[in-house]
CSV table of C-alpha atoms and ligand atoms in Angstrom, one decimal:
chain,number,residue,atom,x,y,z
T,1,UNK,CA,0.0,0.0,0.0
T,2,UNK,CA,1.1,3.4,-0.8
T,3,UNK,CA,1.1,6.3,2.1
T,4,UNK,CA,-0.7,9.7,0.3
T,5,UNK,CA,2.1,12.3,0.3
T,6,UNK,CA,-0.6,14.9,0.5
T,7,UNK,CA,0.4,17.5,2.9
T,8,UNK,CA,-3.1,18.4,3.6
T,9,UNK,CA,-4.7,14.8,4.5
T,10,UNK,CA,-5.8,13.9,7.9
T,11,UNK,CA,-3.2,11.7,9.9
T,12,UNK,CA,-3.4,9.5,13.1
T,13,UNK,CA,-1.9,7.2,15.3
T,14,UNK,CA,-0.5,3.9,14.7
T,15,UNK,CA,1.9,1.3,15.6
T,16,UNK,CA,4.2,1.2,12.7
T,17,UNK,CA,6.4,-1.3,11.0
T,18,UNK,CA,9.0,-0.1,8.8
T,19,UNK,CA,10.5,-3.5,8.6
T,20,UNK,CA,9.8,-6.9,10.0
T,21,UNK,CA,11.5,-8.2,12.8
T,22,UNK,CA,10.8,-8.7,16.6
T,23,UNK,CA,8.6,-7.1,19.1
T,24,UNK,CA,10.6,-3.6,19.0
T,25,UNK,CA,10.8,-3.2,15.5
T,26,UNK,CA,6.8,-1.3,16.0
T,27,UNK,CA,6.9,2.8,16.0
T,28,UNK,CA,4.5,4.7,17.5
T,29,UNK,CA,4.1,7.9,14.8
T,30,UNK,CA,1.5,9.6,13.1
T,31,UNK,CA,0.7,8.6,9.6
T,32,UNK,CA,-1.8,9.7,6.4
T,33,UNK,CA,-5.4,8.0,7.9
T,34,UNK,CA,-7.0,5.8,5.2
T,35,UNK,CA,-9.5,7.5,2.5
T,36,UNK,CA,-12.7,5.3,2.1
T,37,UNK,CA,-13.3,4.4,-1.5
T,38,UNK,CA,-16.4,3.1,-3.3
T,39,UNK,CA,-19.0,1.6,-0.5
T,40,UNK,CA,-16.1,1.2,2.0
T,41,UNK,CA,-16.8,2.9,5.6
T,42,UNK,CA,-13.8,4.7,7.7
T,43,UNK,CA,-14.0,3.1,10.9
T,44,UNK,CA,-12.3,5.0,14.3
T,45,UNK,CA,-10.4,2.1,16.2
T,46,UNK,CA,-11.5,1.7,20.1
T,47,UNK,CA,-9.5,-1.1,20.1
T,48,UNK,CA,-7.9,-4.2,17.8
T,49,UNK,CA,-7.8,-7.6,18.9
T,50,UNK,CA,-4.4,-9.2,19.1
T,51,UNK,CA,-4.5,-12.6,17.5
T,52,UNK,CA,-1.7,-15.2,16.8
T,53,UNK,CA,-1.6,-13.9,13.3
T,54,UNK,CA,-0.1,-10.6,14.4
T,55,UNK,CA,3.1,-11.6,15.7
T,56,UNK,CA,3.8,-13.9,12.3
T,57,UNK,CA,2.9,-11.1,10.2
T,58,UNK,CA,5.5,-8.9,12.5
T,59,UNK,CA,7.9,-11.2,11.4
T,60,UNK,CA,6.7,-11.5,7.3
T,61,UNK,CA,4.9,-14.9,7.0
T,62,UNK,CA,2.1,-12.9,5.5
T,63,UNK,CA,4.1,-11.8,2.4
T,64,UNK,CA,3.1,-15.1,0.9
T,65,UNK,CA,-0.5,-13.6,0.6
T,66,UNK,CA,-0.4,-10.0,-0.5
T,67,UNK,CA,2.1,-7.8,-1.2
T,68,UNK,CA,3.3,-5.6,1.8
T,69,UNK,CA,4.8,-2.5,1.4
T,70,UNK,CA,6.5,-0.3,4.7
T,71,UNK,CA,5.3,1.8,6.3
T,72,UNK,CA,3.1,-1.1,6.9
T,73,UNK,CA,0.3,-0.9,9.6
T,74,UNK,CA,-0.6,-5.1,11.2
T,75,UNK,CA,-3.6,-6.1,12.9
T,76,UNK,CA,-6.9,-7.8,11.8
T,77,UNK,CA,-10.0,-7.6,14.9
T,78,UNK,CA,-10.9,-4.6,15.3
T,79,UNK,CA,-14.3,-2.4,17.2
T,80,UNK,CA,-15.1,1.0,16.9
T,81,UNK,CA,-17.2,3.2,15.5
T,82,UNK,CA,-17.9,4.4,11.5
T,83,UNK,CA,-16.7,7.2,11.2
T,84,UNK,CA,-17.7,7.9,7.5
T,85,UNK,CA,-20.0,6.0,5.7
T,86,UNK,CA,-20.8,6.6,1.6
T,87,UNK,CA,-24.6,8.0,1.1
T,88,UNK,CA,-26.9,5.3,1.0
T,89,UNK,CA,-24.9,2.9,3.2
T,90,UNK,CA,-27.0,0.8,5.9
T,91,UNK,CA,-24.5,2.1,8.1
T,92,UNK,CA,-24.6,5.3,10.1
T,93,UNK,CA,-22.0,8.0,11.3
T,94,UNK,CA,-21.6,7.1,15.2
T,95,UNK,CA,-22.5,3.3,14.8
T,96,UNK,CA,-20.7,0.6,17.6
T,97,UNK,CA,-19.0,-2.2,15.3
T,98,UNK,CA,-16.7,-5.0,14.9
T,99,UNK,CA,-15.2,-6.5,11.9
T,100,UNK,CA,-12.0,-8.4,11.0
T,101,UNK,CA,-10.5,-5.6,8.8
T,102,UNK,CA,-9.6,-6.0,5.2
T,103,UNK,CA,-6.1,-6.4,6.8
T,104,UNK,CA,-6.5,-10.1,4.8
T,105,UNK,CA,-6.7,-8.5,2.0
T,106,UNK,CA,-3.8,-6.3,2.3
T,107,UNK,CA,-5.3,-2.9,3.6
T,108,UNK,CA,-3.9,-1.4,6.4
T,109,UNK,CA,-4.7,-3.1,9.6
T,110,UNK,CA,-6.2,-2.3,12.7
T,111,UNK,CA,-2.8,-1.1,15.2
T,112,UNK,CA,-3.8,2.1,13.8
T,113,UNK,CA,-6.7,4.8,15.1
T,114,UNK,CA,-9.0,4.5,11.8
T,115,UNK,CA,-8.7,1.5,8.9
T,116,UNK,CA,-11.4,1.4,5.9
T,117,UNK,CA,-13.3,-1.7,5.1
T,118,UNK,CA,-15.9,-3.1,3.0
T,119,UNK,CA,-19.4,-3.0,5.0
T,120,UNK,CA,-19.8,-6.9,4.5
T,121,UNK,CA,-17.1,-7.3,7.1
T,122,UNK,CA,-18.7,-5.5,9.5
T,123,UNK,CA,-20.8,-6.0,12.2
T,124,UNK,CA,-23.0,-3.4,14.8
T,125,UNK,CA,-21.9,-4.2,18.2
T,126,UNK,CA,-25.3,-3.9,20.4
T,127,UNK,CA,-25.2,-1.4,23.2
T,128,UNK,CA,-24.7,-3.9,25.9
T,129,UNK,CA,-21.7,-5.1,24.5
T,130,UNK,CA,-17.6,-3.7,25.5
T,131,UNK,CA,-16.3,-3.0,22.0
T,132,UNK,CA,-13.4,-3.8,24.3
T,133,UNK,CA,-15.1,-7.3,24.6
T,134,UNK,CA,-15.9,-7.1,21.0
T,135,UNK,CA,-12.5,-7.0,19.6
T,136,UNK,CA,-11.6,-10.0,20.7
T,137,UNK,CA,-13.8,-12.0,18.6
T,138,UNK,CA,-14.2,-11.3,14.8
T,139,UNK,CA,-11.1,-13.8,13.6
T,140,UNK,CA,-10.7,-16.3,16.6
T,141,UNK,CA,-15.0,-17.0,16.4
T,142,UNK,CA,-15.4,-16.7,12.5
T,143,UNK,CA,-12.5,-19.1,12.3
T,144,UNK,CA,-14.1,-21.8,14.7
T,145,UNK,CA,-17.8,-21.1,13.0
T,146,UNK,CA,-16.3,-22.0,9.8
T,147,UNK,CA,-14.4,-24.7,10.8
T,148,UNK,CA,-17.5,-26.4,12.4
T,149,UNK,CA,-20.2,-25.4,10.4
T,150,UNK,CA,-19.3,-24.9,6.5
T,151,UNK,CA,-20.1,-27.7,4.1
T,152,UNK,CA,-16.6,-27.1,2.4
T,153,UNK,CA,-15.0,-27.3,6.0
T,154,UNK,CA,-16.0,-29.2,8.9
T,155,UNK,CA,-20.0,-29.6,8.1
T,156,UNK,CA,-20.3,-30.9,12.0
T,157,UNK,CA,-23.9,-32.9,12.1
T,158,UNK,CA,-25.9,-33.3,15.3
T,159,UNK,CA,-25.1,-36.5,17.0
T,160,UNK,CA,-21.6,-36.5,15.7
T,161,UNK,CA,-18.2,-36.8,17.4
T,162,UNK,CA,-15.2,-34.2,17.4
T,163,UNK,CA,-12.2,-33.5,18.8
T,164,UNK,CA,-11.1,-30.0,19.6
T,165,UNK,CA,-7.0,-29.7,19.4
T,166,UNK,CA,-6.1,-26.7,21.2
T,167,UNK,CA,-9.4,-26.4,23.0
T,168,UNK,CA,-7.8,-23.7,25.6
T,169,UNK,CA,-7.2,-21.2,22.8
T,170,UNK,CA,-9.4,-18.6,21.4
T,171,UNK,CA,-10.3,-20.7,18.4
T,172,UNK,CA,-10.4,-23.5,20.5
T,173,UNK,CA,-13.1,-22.6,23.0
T,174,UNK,CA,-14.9,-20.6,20.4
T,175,UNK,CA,-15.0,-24.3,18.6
T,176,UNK,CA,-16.0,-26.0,21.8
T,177,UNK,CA,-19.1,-23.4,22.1
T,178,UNK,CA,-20.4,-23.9,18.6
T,179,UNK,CA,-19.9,-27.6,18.9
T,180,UNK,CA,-21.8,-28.4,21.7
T,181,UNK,CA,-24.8,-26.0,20.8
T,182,UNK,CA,-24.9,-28.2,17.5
T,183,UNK,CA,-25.6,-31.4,19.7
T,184,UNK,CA,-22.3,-32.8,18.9
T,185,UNK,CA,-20.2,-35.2,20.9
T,186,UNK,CA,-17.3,-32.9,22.1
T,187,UNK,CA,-13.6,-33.7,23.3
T,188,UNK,CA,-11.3,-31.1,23.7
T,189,UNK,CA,-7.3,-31.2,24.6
T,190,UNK,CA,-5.7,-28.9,27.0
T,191,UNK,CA,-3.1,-29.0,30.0
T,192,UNK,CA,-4.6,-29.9,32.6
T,193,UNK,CA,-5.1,-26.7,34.7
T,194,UNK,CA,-7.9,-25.7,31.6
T,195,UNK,CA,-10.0,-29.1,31.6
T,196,UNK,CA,-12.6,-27.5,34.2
T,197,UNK,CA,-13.0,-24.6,32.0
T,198,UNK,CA,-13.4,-26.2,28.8
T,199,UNK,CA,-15.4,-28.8,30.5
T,200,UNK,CA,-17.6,-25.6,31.8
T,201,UNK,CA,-17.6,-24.5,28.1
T,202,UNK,CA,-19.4,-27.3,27.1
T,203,UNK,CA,-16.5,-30.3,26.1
T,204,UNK,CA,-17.9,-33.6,27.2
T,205,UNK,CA,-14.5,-34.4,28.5
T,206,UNK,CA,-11.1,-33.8,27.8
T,207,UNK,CA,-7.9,-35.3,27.1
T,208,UNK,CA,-4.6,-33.9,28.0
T,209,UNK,CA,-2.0,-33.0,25.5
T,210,UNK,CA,1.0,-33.8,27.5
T,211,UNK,CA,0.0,-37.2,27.7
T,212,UNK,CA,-0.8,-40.2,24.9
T,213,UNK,CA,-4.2,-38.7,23.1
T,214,UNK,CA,-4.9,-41.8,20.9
T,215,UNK,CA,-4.6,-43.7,24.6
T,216,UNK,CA,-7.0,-40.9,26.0
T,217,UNK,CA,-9.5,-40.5,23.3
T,218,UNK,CA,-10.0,-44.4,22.8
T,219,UNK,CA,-11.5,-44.6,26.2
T,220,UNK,CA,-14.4,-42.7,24.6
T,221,UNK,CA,-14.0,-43.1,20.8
T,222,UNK,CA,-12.3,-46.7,20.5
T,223,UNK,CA,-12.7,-45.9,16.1
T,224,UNK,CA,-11.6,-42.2,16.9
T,225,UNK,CA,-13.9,-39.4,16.1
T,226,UNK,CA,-15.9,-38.2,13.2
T,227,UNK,CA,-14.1,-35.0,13.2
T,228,UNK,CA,-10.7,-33.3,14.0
T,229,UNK,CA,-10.1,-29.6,14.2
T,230,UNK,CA,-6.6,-28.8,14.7
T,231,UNK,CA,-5.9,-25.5,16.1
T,232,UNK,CA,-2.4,-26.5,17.1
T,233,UNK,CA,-0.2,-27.5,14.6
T,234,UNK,CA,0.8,-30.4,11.8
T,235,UNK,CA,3.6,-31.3,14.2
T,236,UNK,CA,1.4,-32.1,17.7
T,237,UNK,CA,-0.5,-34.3,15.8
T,238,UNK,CA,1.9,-37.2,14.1
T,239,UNK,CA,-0.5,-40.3,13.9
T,240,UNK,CA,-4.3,-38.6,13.1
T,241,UNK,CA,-5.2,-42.1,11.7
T,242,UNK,CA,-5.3,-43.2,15.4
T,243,UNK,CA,-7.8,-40.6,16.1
T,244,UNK,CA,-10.1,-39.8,13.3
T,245,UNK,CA,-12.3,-43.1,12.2
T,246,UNK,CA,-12.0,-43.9,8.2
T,247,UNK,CA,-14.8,-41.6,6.8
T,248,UNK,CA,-13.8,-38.7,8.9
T,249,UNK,CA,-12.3,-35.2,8.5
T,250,UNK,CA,-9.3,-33.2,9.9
T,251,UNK,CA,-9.8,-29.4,9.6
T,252,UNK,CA,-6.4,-28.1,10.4
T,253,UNK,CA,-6.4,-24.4,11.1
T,254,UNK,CA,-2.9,-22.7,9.1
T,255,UNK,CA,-0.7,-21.9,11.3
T,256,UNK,CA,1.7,-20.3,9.0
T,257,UNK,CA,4.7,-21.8,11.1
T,258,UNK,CA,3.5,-25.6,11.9
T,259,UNK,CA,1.3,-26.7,8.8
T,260,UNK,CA,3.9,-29.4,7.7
T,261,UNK,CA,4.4,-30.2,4.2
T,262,UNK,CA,0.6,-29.7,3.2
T,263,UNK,CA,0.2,-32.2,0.2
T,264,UNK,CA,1.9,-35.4,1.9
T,265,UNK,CA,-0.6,-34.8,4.9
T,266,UNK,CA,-3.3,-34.7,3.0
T,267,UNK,CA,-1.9,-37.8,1.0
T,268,UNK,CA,-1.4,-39.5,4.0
T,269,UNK,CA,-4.8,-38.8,5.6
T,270,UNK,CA,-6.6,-40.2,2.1
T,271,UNK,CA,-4.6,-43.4,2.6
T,272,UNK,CA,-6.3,-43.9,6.1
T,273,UNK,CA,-9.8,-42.7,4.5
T,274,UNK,CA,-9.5,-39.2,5.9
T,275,UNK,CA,-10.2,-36.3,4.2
T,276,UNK,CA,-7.6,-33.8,5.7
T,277,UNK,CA,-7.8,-29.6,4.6
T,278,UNK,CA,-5.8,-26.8,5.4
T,279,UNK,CA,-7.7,-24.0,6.0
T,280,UNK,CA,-7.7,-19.9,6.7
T,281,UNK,CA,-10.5,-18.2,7.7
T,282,UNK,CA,-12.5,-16.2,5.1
T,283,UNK,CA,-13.0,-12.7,5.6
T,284,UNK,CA,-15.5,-12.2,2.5
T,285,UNK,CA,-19.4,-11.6,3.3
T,286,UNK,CA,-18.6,-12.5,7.1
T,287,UNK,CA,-20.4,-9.6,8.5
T,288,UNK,CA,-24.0,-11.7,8.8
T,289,UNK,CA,-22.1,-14.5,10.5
T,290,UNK,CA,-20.0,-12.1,12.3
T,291,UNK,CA,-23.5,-10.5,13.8
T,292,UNK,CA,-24.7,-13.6,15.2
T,293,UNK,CA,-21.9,-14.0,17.0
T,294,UNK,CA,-21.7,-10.9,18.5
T,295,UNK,CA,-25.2,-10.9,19.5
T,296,UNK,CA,-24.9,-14.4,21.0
T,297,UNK,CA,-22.0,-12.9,23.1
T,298,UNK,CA,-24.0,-10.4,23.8
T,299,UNK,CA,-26.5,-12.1,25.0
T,300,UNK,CA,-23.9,-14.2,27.4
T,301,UNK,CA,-24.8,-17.6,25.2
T,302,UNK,CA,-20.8,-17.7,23.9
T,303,UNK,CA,-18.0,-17.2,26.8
T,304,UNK,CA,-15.0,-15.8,26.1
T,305,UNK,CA,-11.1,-16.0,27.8
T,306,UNK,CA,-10.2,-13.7,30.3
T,307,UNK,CA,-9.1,-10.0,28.3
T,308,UNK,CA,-6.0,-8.3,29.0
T,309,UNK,CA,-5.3,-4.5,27.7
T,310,UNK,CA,-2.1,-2.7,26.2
T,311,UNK,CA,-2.2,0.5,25.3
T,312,UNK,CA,-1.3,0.8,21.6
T,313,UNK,CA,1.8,2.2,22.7
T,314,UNK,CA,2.5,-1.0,24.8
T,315,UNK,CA,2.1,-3.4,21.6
T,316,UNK,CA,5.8,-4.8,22.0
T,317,UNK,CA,4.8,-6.0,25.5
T,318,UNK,CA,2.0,-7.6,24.2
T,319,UNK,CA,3.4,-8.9,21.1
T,320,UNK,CA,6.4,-10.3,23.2
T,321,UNK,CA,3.8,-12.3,25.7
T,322,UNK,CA,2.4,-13.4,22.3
T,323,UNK,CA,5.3,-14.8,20.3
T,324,UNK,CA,6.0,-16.7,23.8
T,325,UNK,CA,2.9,-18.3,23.9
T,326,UNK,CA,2.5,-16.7,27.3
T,327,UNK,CA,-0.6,-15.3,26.9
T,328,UNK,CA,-3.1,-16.6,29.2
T,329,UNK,CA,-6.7,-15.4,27.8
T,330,UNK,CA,-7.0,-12.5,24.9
T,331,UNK,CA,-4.5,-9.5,24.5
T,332,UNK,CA,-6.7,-5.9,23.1
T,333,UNK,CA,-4.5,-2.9,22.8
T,334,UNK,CA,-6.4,0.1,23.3
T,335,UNK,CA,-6.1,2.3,20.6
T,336,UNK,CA,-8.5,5.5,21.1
T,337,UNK,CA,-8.3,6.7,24.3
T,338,UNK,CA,-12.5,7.7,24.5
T,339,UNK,CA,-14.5,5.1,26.7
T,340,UNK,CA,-16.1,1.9,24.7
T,341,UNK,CA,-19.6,3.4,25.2
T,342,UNK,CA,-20.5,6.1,23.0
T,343,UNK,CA,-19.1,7.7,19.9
T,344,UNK,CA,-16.4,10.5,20.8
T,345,UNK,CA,-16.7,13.7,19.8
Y,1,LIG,N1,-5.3,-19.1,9.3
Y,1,LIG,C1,-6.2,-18.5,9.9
Y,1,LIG,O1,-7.2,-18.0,9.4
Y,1,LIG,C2,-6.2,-18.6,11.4
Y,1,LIG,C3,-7.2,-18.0,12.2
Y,1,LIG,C4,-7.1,-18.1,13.6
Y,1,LIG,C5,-6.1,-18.7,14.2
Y,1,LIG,N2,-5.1,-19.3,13.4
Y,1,LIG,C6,-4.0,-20.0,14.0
Y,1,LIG,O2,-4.5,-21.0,14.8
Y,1,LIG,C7,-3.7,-21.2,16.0
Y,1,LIG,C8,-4.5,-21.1,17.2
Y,1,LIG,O3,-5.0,-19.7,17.3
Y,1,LIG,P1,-5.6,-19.2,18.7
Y,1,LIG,O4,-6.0,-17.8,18.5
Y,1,LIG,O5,-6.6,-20.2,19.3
Y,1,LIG,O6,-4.3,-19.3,19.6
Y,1,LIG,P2,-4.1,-19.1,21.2
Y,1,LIG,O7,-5.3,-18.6,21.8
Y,1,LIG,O8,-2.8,-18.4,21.4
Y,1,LIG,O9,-3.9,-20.6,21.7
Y,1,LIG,C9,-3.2,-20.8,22.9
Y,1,LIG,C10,-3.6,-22.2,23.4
Y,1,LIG,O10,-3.0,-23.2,22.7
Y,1,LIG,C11,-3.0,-24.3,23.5
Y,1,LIG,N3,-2.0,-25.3,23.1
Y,1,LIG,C12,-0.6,-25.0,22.9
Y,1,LIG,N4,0.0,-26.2,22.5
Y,1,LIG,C13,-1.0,-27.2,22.5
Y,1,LIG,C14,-0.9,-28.5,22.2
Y,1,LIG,N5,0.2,-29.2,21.8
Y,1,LIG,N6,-2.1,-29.2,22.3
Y,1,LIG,C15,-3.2,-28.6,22.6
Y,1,LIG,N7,-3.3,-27.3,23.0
Y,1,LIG,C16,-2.2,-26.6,22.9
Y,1,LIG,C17,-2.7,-23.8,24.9
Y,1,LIG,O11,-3.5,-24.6,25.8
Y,1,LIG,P3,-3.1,-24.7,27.4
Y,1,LIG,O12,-3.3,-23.3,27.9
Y,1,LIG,O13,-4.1,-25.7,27.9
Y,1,LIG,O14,-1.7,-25.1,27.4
Y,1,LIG,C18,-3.1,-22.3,24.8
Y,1,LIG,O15,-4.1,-22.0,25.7
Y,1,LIG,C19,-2.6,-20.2,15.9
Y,1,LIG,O16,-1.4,-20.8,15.2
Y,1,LIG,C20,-3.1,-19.1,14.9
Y,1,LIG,O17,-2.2,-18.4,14.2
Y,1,LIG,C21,-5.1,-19.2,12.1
C-alpha cells in the first residue's frame, strides 16, 4: 500500500512497521489516515484484537499472501465506531461495530486509530456489549464457525463426534461453544489446569495434550472421532489415523509456522480414509455470521477468555507475551483513548 504524500490529508496514530523483525521493531508515529473508496466505511479504532496472526505477520509470514509495502500498519479484529459512511450505506456516522479488517486483503490493519473496510465485514456491536469485549472475537469466532459449520469445511452434524485440538485457545473454545450447541459429541485437549474450564464451556471431556491422546480418546471413541479440528499445529499431531475413524475429516487451522508439508498430509490422511484440509479463515461476506456472534456474546450464550489490555503504545509488550505463547486469555490494545460506550466527539 502506498502512504498519500498529500500535505493536507488527515493523519493518526498507529503502531508502525518499517521493517519486519521482533517485538521492538513497532513505531508509535503519526501517519496519512486511510481514504474510504467506493462503498467502503472509515472506521475509528477503540481497540484491535491481538490474535496469533499478528506476531507472524510482525515477522513477514504474510508476504506469501499479498504484497506488503513499509510503512506497513498489522492487525486484523478490530471495534469502533464508522466514522464515515458513503450516502446510502445501511451504516450510520456514530454506529458501535466490529469487523475483522480488510487487513487479509492487504489494507492497512487495525494497530492504527481509523482503517477502511468493505461493509460486508462488519458488524454493529449492540449497546450492551464492550467493544473492548468485541474485539476480541471477529477472527478467533469466524475461524471456529467456519471450521465447524461450513459444508466445504468441517460440516459438524448433530449426534456427531469431534475432537477439539487446542481447546484452551481462542479458536479452540470458540470451537467447543459452537460444537456443543450443534448437539455434537465434544472432546477437547488442553493441560490440565484448563479441563474445568473447557469442561464448563461445554467439552464432554477432555484429554490432556501432554499425555498419549490416541490412549485418552479411545476410552471414549475406540474408532476415533468423526471430526478433527486442529488449532495446534501439523507437528502435535503425528499419527491422526489413530484418532479420526476412516470416513472422517481433519480441519487443520494454518498456522503459517507448523502446517507441515501440506500435500503429503493430505496424502497420507486419504490413505487412512480421511479427508484432511488446510484452511484460513475467510474474511468475504462475514459480516452476517460475524452479527450472530456478536449478539450471542452479547447475549452471554458464547463465553469468552479472560481480556488483558495494552495501550497501543504498549504493543511490543503484548506482542512479546504473544510470540512466547504466554498469553493466558485475549490481548486488546487500546487504541483511542475515548471510553467503549459512546461515539467521541
Ligand atoms: N489461518 C487462519 O485464518 C487462522 C485464524 C485463527 C487462528 N489461526 C492459528 O490457529 C492457531 C490457534 O490460534 P488461537 O488464537 O486459538 O491461539 P491461542 O489462543 O494463542 O492458543 C493458545 C492455546 O493453545 C494451547 N496449546 C498449545 N499447545 C498445545 C498442544 N500441543 N495441544 C493442545 N493445545 C495446545 C494452549 O493450551 P493450554 O493453555 O491448555 O496449554 C493455549 O491455551 C494459531 O497458530 C493461529 O495463528 C489461524
Amino acid at each position: 500500500m502506498s502512504v498519500p504524500t498529500d500535505a493536507t490529508t488527515p493523519t493518526m496514530q498507529a503502531a508502525v512497521l518499517t521493517r519486519f523483525g521482533d517485538a521492538d521493531s513497532f513505531q508509535c508515529v503519526p501517519l496519512p489516515r486511510p481514504q474510504p473508496e467506493g462503498d467502503e466505511l472509515l472506521i475509528r479504532v477503540a481497540y484491535a484484537g491481538v490474535n496469533p496472526a499478528d506476531w507472524k505477520d510482525r515477522r513477514g509470514y504474510l508476504t506469501a499472501f499479498f504484497d506488503i509495502e513499509f510503512p506497513y500498519v498489522i492487525g486484523f479484529d478490530a471495534a469502533g465506531w464508522v466514522e464515515w459512511a458513503p450516502p446510502g450505506s445501511s451504516f450510520q456516522v456514530g454506529d458501535r461495530v466490529v469487523t475483522p479488517s480488510a487487513h487479509g486483503q492487504g489494507k492497512w490493519g487495525s494497530y492504527a486509530q481509523y482503517l477502511v473496510v468493505s461493509p460486508d465485514g462488519v458488524a454493529r456491536v449492540p449497546d450492551s456489549l464492550d467493544l473492548r469485549v468485541a474485539a476480541t472475537v471477529p477472527v478467533s469466532a469466524l475461524t471456529a464457525w467456519q471450521a465447524i459449520t461450513r459444508t466445504d469445511r468441517g460440516y459438524l452434524q448433530p449426534g456427531q463426534s469431534v475432537m477439539v485440538h487446542g481447546g484452551a485457545g481462542s479458536v479452540g473454545r470458540f470451537a467447543i461453544q459452537f460444537a456443543k450447541e450443534l448437539g455434537a459429541d465434544v472432546t477437547a485437549s488442553c493441560s490440565a489446569a484448563n479441563r474445568s474450564a473447557l469442561e464448563n464451556l461445554g467439552a464432554h471431556r477432555t484429554v490432556d495434550y501432554r499425555a498419549d491422546l490416541p490412549e485418552q480418546l479411545a476410552r471414549s471413541h475406540p474408532a476415533g472421532v468423526d471430526l478433527l479440528i486442529d488449532a495446534v499445529g501439523a507437528s502435535s499431531l503425528p499419527d491422526i489415523a489413530a484418532l479420526v475413524k476412516p470416513g472422517g475429516r481433519v480441519v487443520s487451522i494454518a498456522t503459517l509456522n507448523d502446517d507441515g508439508d501440506v500435500p503429503a498430509l493430505i496424502a497420507d490422511a486419504a490413505g487412512a480414509g480421511i479427508a484432511r484440509q488446510v484452511f484460513a479463515m475467510d474474511d468475504a461476506d462475514c459480516a452476517a455470521d460475524l452479527a450472530t456472534i456478536v449478539d450471542a456474546v452479547a447475549d452471554g450464550r458464547l463465553q469468552l477468555p479472560a481480556i488483558h489490555e495494552y495501550a497501543l503504545a504498549d504493543v511490543a509488550a503484548a506482542h512479546r507475551l504473544l510470540e512466547n505463547g504466554k498469553a493466558a486469555g485475549k490481548l486488546v490494545l487500546r487504541v483511542s483513548d475515548s471510553a467503549s460506550g459512546a461515539a467521541p466527539d
